[in-house]
Amino acid sequence: MALLRGKESYLLLVTTLMLSVIGIIFVYSAGTYWSAVHYSGKMPFYMKQSLYFGVGIVVFLITIRLEILKEQSFWKMAYLFSLVLLVLVLIPGIGLERNGSQSWIGVGPLTIQPAELTKITVLVYMSHILAQHKTGTPVVNWRHAVIVIIPVALIMLQPDFGSVFILVVSVFLLLFVAGYPLKLYAMIMVAGVAGLVGLIATAPYRLKRIEAFLDPWADPLVSGFQAVQSLMAIGPAGIFGHGFGQSRQKFLYLPEPQNDFIYAIILEEIGLVGGLVILALFVLTIYAGYKFAVQAKSRTSYYAIIGLVTMLTVQAFLNIAVVIGLVPVTGVTLPFISYGGTSLVTMWLIIGIIYQLAK
Protein backbone atom coordinates (compact mmCIF):
# COMPACT_ATOMS: atom_id res chain seq x y z
CA MET A 1 0.00 0.00 0.00
CA ALA A 2 1.62 3.16 -1.18
CA LEU A 3 0.02 5.22 1.55
CA LEU A 4 2.05 3.55 4.29
CA ARG A 5 4.85 5.78 5.55
CA GLY A 6 7.30 4.81 8.28
CA LYS A 7 7.24 2.18 11.00
CA GLU A 8 4.24 3.73 12.74
CA SER A 9 2.08 3.20 9.65
CA TYR A 10 2.75 -0.53 9.65
CA LEU A 11 2.52 -0.68 13.43
CA LEU A 12 -0.99 0.81 13.49
CA LEU A 13 -2.23 -1.62 10.85
CA VAL A 14 -0.59 -4.67 12.42
CA THR A 15 -1.82 -3.98 15.97
CA THR A 16 -5.41 -3.31 14.90
CA LEU A 17 -5.42 -6.46 12.77
CA MET A 18 -4.11 -8.45 15.73
CA LEU A 19 -6.72 -7.01 18.07
CA SER A 20 -9.49 -7.83 15.58
CA VAL A 21 -8.33 -11.41 15.13
CA ILE A 22 -8.00 -11.84 18.90
CA GLY A 23 -11.54 -10.48 19.15
CA ILE A 24 -12.90 -13.13 16.77
CA ILE A 25 -11.07 -15.88 18.69
CA PHE A 26 -12.46 -14.80 22.05
CA VAL A 27 -15.93 -14.06 20.71
CA TYR A 28 -15.86 -17.72 19.69
CA SER A 29 -14.75 -18.82 23.15
CA ALA A 30 -16.93 -16.44 25.16
CA GLY A 31 -20.11 -16.44 23.11
CA THR A 32 -20.63 -19.91 21.66
CA TYR A 33 -22.55 -21.32 24.65
CA TRP A 34 -24.58 -18.13 25.13
CA SER A 35 -25.43 -18.13 21.42
CA ALA A 36 -26.50 -21.79 21.50
CA VAL A 37 -28.78 -21.24 24.48
CA HIS A 38 -30.35 -17.90 23.54
CA TYR A 39 -30.13 -17.86 19.74
CA SER A 40 -30.48 -21.50 18.76
CA GLY A 41 -30.53 -21.95 14.99
CA LYS A 42 -28.98 -18.56 14.25
CA MET A 43 -25.47 -17.85 12.98
CA PRO A 44 -23.00 -18.08 15.89
CA PHE A 45 -21.46 -14.87 17.15
CA TYR A 46 -17.95 -15.69 15.95
CA MET A 47 -19.18 -16.23 12.38
CA LYS A 48 -20.99 -12.89 12.45
CA GLN A 49 -17.91 -11.22 13.94
CA SER A 50 -15.79 -12.67 11.14
CA LEU A 51 -18.25 -11.23 8.63
CA TYR A 52 -18.17 -7.84 10.38
CA PHE A 53 -14.37 -7.97 10.28
CA GLY A 54 -14.47 -8.49 6.52
CA VAL A 55 -16.87 -5.55 6.14
CA GLY A 56 -14.60 -3.44 8.35
CA ILE A 57 -11.58 -4.17 6.16
CA VAL A 58 -13.56 -3.21 3.04
CA VAL A 59 -14.66 0.02 4.73
CA PHE A 60 -11.01 0.72 5.65
CA LEU A 61 -9.80 0.13 2.09
CA ILE A 62 -12.48 2.42 0.70
CA THR A 63 -11.97 5.12 3.32
CA ILE A 64 -8.22 5.49 2.76
CA ARG A 65 -8.97 6.46 -0.86
CA LEU A 66 -11.63 9.10 -0.16
CA GLU A 67 -9.97 12.49 -0.56
CA ILE A 68 -13.30 14.14 0.27
CA LEU A 69 -12.63 13.25 3.92
CA LYS A 70 -10.30 16.24 4.04
CA GLU A 71 -13.14 18.65 3.17
CA GLN A 72 -14.96 20.60 5.88
CA SER A 73 -18.17 20.62 3.82
CA PHE A 74 -18.27 16.82 3.89
CA TRP A 75 -17.92 16.68 7.66
CA LYS A 76 -20.55 19.36 8.16
CA MET A 77 -23.02 17.25 6.18
CA ALA A 78 -21.90 14.09 7.99
CA TYR A 79 -22.42 15.83 11.34
CA LEU A 80 -25.94 16.94 10.38
CA PHE A 81 -26.71 13.44 9.06
CA SER A 82 -25.61 11.91 12.36
CA LEU A 83 -27.97 14.28 14.21
CA VAL A 84 -30.83 13.11 12.00
CA LEU A 85 -29.99 9.50 12.88
CA LEU A 86 -29.95 10.39 16.58
CA VAL A 87 -33.46 11.80 16.24
CA LEU A 88 -34.69 8.79 14.26
CA VAL A 89 -33.41 6.34 16.85
CA LEU A 90 -35.72 7.94 19.43
CA ILE A 91 -38.85 7.39 17.32
CA PRO A 92 -40.84 4.28 18.35
CA GLY A 93 -40.93 1.75 15.55
CA ILE A 94 -37.60 2.96 14.13
CA GLY A 95 -35.36 2.83 17.16
CA LEU A 96 -34.73 -0.57 18.75
CA GLU A 97 -34.46 -1.02 22.51
CA ARG A 98 -31.87 -3.29 24.08
CA ASN A 99 -31.00 -3.59 27.75
CA GLY A 100 -32.99 -0.49 28.62
CA SER A 101 -31.49 1.79 25.94
CA GLN A 102 -33.09 2.77 22.64
CA SER A 103 -29.80 3.21 20.81
CA TRP A 104 -30.12 1.17 17.60
CA ILE A 105 -31.84 1.51 14.23
CA GLY A 106 -32.88 -1.63 12.38
CA VAL A 107 -32.07 -1.81 8.67
CA GLY A 108 -33.42 -5.16 7.49
CA PRO A 109 -31.45 -7.86 9.33
CA LEU A 110 -28.79 -5.32 10.33
CA THR A 111 -28.71 -2.84 13.19
CA ILE A 112 -26.65 0.33 13.50
CA GLN A 113 -25.87 2.49 16.52
CA PRO A 114 -25.91 6.17 15.46
CA ALA A 115 -23.97 7.30 18.53
CA GLU A 116 -20.86 5.53 17.20
CA LEU A 117 -20.94 7.53 13.98
CA THR A 118 -21.80 10.73 15.85
CA LYS A 119 -18.65 10.57 17.98
CA ILE A 120 -16.57 10.57 14.81
CA THR A 121 -18.43 13.39 13.05
CA VAL A 122 -18.40 15.65 16.11
CA LEU A 123 -14.65 15.29 16.64
CA VAL A 124 -13.62 15.76 13.00
CA TYR A 125 -16.08 18.62 12.34
CA MET A 126 -14.92 20.32 15.55
CA SER A 127 -11.32 19.92 14.36
CA HIS A 128 -12.13 21.83 11.17
CA ILE A 129 -13.73 24.62 13.18
CA LEU A 130 -10.79 24.87 15.59
CA ALA A 131 -8.24 24.88 12.77
CA GLN A 132 -9.81 27.95 11.15
CA HIS A 133 -8.14 30.25 13.68
CA LYS A 134 -4.86 31.15 12.04
CA THR A 135 -3.26 32.37 15.24
CA GLY A 136 -3.28 28.84 16.59
CA THR A 137 -5.39 29.83 19.61
CA PRO A 138 -9.11 29.19 19.12
CA VAL A 139 -11.56 31.94 19.99
CA VAL A 140 -14.07 30.74 22.57
CA ASN A 141 -17.62 31.03 21.24
CA TRP A 142 -21.04 29.44 21.51
CA ARG A 143 -20.59 27.52 18.25
CA HIS A 144 -18.13 25.09 19.80
CA ALA A 145 -20.51 24.35 22.67
CA VAL A 146 -23.53 23.85 20.41
CA ILE A 147 -21.68 21.35 18.19
CA VAL A 148 -21.21 19.15 21.26
CA ILE A 149 -24.31 19.87 23.36
CA ILE A 150 -26.90 18.92 20.71
CA PRO A 151 -25.63 15.37 20.08
CA VAL A 152 -24.88 14.85 23.78
CA ALA A 153 -28.48 15.75 24.66
CA LEU A 154 -29.85 13.42 21.98
CA ILE A 155 -27.62 10.54 23.06
CA MET A 156 -28.62 10.98 26.71
CA LEU A 157 -32.28 10.65 25.72
CA GLN A 158 -31.57 7.06 24.60
CA PRO A 159 -29.95 6.90 27.27
CA ASP A 160 -26.30 6.02 26.57
CA PHE A 161 -24.10 7.52 29.26
CA GLY A 162 -21.02 5.59 28.11
CA SER A 163 -21.01 7.18 24.65
CA VAL A 164 -21.61 10.62 26.15
CA PHE A 165 -18.70 10.20 28.55
CA ILE A 166 -16.33 9.11 25.77
CA LEU A 167 -17.41 11.97 23.50
CA VAL A 168 -17.22 14.68 26.16
CA VAL A 169 -13.80 13.59 27.45
CA SER A 170 -12.45 13.35 23.89
CA VAL A 171 -13.72 16.84 23.01
CA PHE A 172 -12.38 18.18 26.30
CA LEU A 173 -8.87 16.90 25.49
CA LEU A 174 -9.14 18.08 21.88
CA LEU A 175 -9.90 21.61 23.06
CA PHE A 176 -6.92 21.42 25.41
CA VAL A 177 -4.60 20.40 22.56
CA ALA A 178 -6.06 23.19 20.41
CA GLY A 179 -5.03 25.75 23.03
CA TYR A 180 -8.33 26.61 24.68
CA PRO A 181 -7.74 29.07 27.56
CA LEU A 182 -6.96 27.13 30.72
CA LYS A 183 -9.15 29.36 32.90
CA LEU A 184 -12.21 27.94 31.18
CA TYR A 185 -11.48 24.39 32.24
CA ALA A 186 -12.51 25.02 35.84
CA MET A 187 -15.87 26.33 34.58
CA ILE A 188 -16.27 23.34 32.26
CA MET A 189 -15.48 20.92 35.07
CA VAL A 190 -17.97 22.57 37.41
CA ALA A 191 -20.62 22.40 34.69
CA GLY A 192 -19.71 18.76 34.07
CA VAL A 193 -20.06 17.81 37.73
CA ALA A 194 -23.39 19.65 37.93
CA GLY A 195 -24.57 17.84 34.82
CA LEU A 196 -23.49 14.48 36.25
CA VAL A 197 -25.39 15.13 39.48
CA GLY A 198 -28.43 16.08 37.42
CA LEU A 199 -28.21 12.90 35.35
CA ILE A 200 -28.02 10.77 38.49
CA ALA A 201 -30.97 12.61 40.06
CA THR A 202 -33.17 12.09 36.99
CA ALA A 203 -32.33 8.40 36.62
CA PRO A 204 -32.11 6.47 39.93
CA TYR A 205 -30.62 3.41 38.23
CA ARG A 206 -27.38 5.38 37.79
CA LEU A 207 -27.21 5.87 41.56
CA LYS A 208 -27.71 2.12 41.91
CA ARG A 209 -24.71 1.58 39.63
CA ILE A 210 -22.56 3.86 41.77
CA GLU A 211 -23.68 2.06 44.93
CA ALA A 212 -22.92 -1.27 43.24
CA PHE A 213 -19.48 0.03 42.29
CA LEU A 214 -18.71 1.04 45.88
CA ASP A 215 -19.91 -2.32 47.24
CA PRO A 216 -20.99 -4.82 44.57
CA TRP A 217 -21.37 -7.54 47.22
CA ALA A 218 -24.15 -5.60 48.96
CA ASP A 219 -26.54 -6.64 46.18
CA PRO A 220 -24.69 -9.40 44.27
CA LEU A 221 -27.77 -10.76 42.50
CA VAL A 222 -29.15 -7.50 41.07
CA SER A 223 -27.28 -4.18 40.86
CA GLY A 224 -23.88 -5.68 41.62
CA PHE A 225 -24.34 -8.84 39.56
CA GLN A 226 -22.16 -7.99 36.55
CA ALA A 227 -19.35 -6.53 38.66
CA VAL A 228 -19.34 -9.54 40.98
CA GLN A 229 -19.36 -12.09 38.15
CA SER A 230 -16.56 -10.22 36.38
CA LEU A 231 -14.39 -10.24 39.50
CA MET A 232 -15.17 -13.94 40.04
CA ALA A 233 -13.90 -14.59 36.53
CA ILE A 234 -10.69 -12.62 37.02
CA GLY A 235 -9.77 -13.42 40.62
CA PRO A 236 -9.06 -17.18 40.43
CA ALA A 237 -7.43 -17.00 36.97
CA GLY A 238 -3.97 -16.11 38.22
CA ILE A 239 -1.02 -15.36 35.97
CA PHE A 240 -1.75 -17.78 33.13
CA GLY A 241 -5.51 -18.37 33.46
CA HIS A 242 -7.49 -21.60 33.23
CA GLY A 243 -6.62 -22.14 29.55
CA PHE A 244 -8.27 -21.11 26.31
CA GLY A 245 -11.91 -22.19 26.20
CA GLN A 246 -11.92 -23.07 29.92
CA SER A 247 -13.86 -20.06 31.23
CA ARG A 248 -16.51 -20.89 33.81
CA GLN A 249 -18.29 -17.56 33.98
CA LYS A 250 -19.33 -17.70 30.31
CA PHE A 251 -21.78 -20.49 31.13
CA LEU A 252 -24.68 -18.08 31.80
CA TYR A 253 -23.07 -16.49 34.87
CA LEU A 254 -21.63 -13.37 33.23
CA PRO A 255 -24.41 -11.90 31.03
CA GLU A 256 -23.53 -11.73 27.30
CA PRO A 257 -19.83 -12.38 27.91
CA GLN A 258 -18.96 -11.76 24.25
CA ASN A 259 -19.87 -8.08 24.57
CA ASP A 260 -18.84 -5.47 27.13
CA PHE A 261 -17.21 -7.96 29.54
CA ILE A 262 -15.18 -9.97 27.05
CA TYR A 263 -11.97 -8.75 28.70
CA ALA A 264 -13.04 -10.62 31.85
CA ILE A 265 -13.24 -13.85 29.83
CA ILE A 266 -9.83 -13.13 28.30
CA LEU A 267 -8.31 -12.68 31.77
CA GLU A 268 -10.08 -15.79 33.04
CA GLU A 269 -8.80 -17.97 30.19
CA ILE A 270 -5.28 -16.66 29.56
CA GLY A 271 -4.64 -14.83 32.81
CA LEU A 272 -2.69 -11.72 33.69
CA VAL A 273 -0.10 -12.41 30.99
CA GLY A 274 -2.73 -12.50 28.26
CA GLY A 275 -4.42 -9.40 29.63
CA LEU A 276 -1.12 -7.52 29.57
CA VAL A 277 -0.58 -8.55 25.94
CA ILE A 278 -3.96 -7.00 25.06
CA LEU A 279 -3.01 -3.83 26.94
CA ALA A 280 0.34 -3.70 25.14
CA LEU A 281 -1.39 -3.95 21.76
CA PHE A 282 -3.67 -1.05 22.68
CA VAL A 283 -0.72 1.03 23.89
CA LEU A 284 1.13 0.40 20.62
CA THR A 285 -2.02 1.28 18.64
CA ILE A 286 -2.39 4.54 20.54
CA TYR A 287 1.32 5.36 20.16
CA ALA A 288 1.17 4.78 16.40
CA GLY A 289 -2.03 6.84 16.13
CA TYR A 290 -0.54 9.83 17.90
CA LYS A 291 2.59 9.55 15.73
CA PHE A 292 0.28 9.90 12.74
CA ALA A 293 -1.06 13.11 14.27
CA VAL A 294 2.42 14.54 14.78
CA GLN A 295 3.29 13.82 11.14
CA ALA A 296 0.02 15.26 9.76
CA LYS A 297 0.48 17.93 7.07
CA SER A 298 -2.29 20.27 8.27
CA ARG A 299 -3.56 21.53 11.59
CA THR A 300 -7.02 20.19 10.79
CA SER A 301 -5.67 16.67 10.28
CA TYR A 302 -3.56 17.00 13.41
CA TYR A 303 -6.57 17.94 15.54
CA ALA A 304 -8.83 15.32 13.94
CA ILE A 305 -6.37 12.44 14.41
CA ILE A 306 -5.70 13.54 17.99
CA GLY A 307 -9.46 13.52 18.64
CA LEU A 308 -10.08 10.12 17.05
CA VAL A 309 -7.13 8.41 18.75
CA THR A 310 -8.15 9.95 22.08
CA MET A 311 -11.67 8.61 21.60
CA LEU A 312 -10.32 5.11 20.95
CA THR A 313 -8.06 5.43 24.00
CA VAL A 314 -10.81 6.57 26.36
CA GLN A 315 -13.17 3.83 25.17
CA ALA A 316 -10.61 1.04 25.52
CA PHE A 317 -9.47 1.97 28.99
CA LEU A 318 -12.99 2.78 30.20
CA ASN A 319 -14.09 -0.73 29.20
CA ILE A 320 -11.09 -2.32 30.92
CA ALA A 321 -11.61 -0.15 34.02
CA VAL A 322 -15.24 -1.33 34.25
CA VAL A 323 -14.25 -4.99 33.89
CA ILE A 324 -11.64 -4.87 36.67
CA GLY A 325 -13.86 -2.81 38.96
CA LEU A 326 -12.16 0.59 38.86
CA VAL A 327 -15.26 2.50 37.70
CA PRO A 328 -19.04 1.87 37.77
CA VAL A 329 -20.52 -0.44 35.14
CA THR A 330 -21.42 1.28 31.88
CA GLY A 331 -22.20 -0.19 28.48
CA VAL A 332 -19.01 0.40 26.49
CA THR A 333 -17.45 -2.09 24.08
CA LEU A 334 -13.77 -2.98 23.98
CA PRO A 335 -12.54 -1.62 20.61
CA PHE A 336 -11.81 -4.25 17.93
CA ILE A 337 -12.48 -7.10 20.38
CA SER A 338 -16.06 -6.96 21.70
CA TYR A 339 -18.77 -8.58 19.60
CA GLY A 340 -20.81 -6.20 17.45
CA GLY A 341 -20.95 -5.06 13.86
CA THR A 342 -21.36 -1.33 14.49
CA SER A 343 -18.49 -1.29 16.98
CA LEU A 344 -16.02 -3.24 14.83
CA VAL A 345 -16.84 -1.56 11.51
CA THR A 346 -16.72 1.87 13.18
CA MET A 347 -13.26 1.14 14.57
CA TRP A 348 -11.98 0.25 11.10
CA LEU A 349 -13.67 3.36 9.72
CA ILE A 350 -11.69 5.40 12.27
CA ILE A 351 -8.42 3.75 11.24
CA GLY A 352 -9.21 4.45 7.59
CA ILE A 353 -9.93 8.11 8.34
CA ILE A 354 -6.66 8.41 10.24
CA TYR A 355 -4.70 7.00 7.29
CA GLN A 356 -6.50 9.28 4.83
CA LEU A 357 -6.03 12.44 6.91
CA ALA A 358 -2.35 11.68 7.45
CA LYS A 359 -1.60 11.48 3.72
C-alpha angles and dihedrals in degrees: 000000000000093000093068112104124180133341093297091061092057092040093057092049095045096048094047091048090050092049091050093050091047087051092055091048094052094040084059092050098040101038109035096088093041090049092049093051100041103026104032112177095019127109109280118251095248092055091050090046090052089052091048089050090055091049090048092054091050090050089050093050091049095044096053088060098049107102089180087076087079092060121098091210090061093052092046089056091043090051092051091046090053090052089053090052090050089055093046093052089061093056113098111243092028102052118063122218122221127171092348097310127102095209106129137076119209117226106181107296091344131083128202131195109218093198090069092057092042093059089058097046094047094051097045095042090048089051091057091050093048093047092057091079104091094197090067093239113096119228111237111239142150093259093073092051094047093052088060104031097057097056092039090055092048093048092049090055089064084044110239109151093170094061091045092052093050093047096046094047091047092050090045091056092042090056089049092053090047090058103255110177109273093222089069094060093074089054091047092050092050090050090048093052091047090050091049091052089049092051091051092048093052095047115040092190088072089058088051089055091052091048089049090050092052092047115003091173091063089076105013096163099051126013095013096040100105094043092049094047091048092052090046088055094049103037102065095037096085124183100325103023130223093295134270111306092012099105115137100191093062090071094091095294099098107046114241093346092187091067131050095349099047090115088064089057090047091053091045093052104036100019133213092327092057092045091053090051089056090049091049091052090052092048091051091047091052092046092051091046094053090047087057089054093051090051095046115126097220136041090237092057090044092054094042095050091045089052095047095046090047090052091052090047095050092047095049096048094040089056092048091046090054092049095051093042102252095124135020118281114274130165104257125139125226105247116253092355111061118085115260138100098224092049097048097041090046091053091053089046088056092050090049091051091050091053092047095048092048094056 
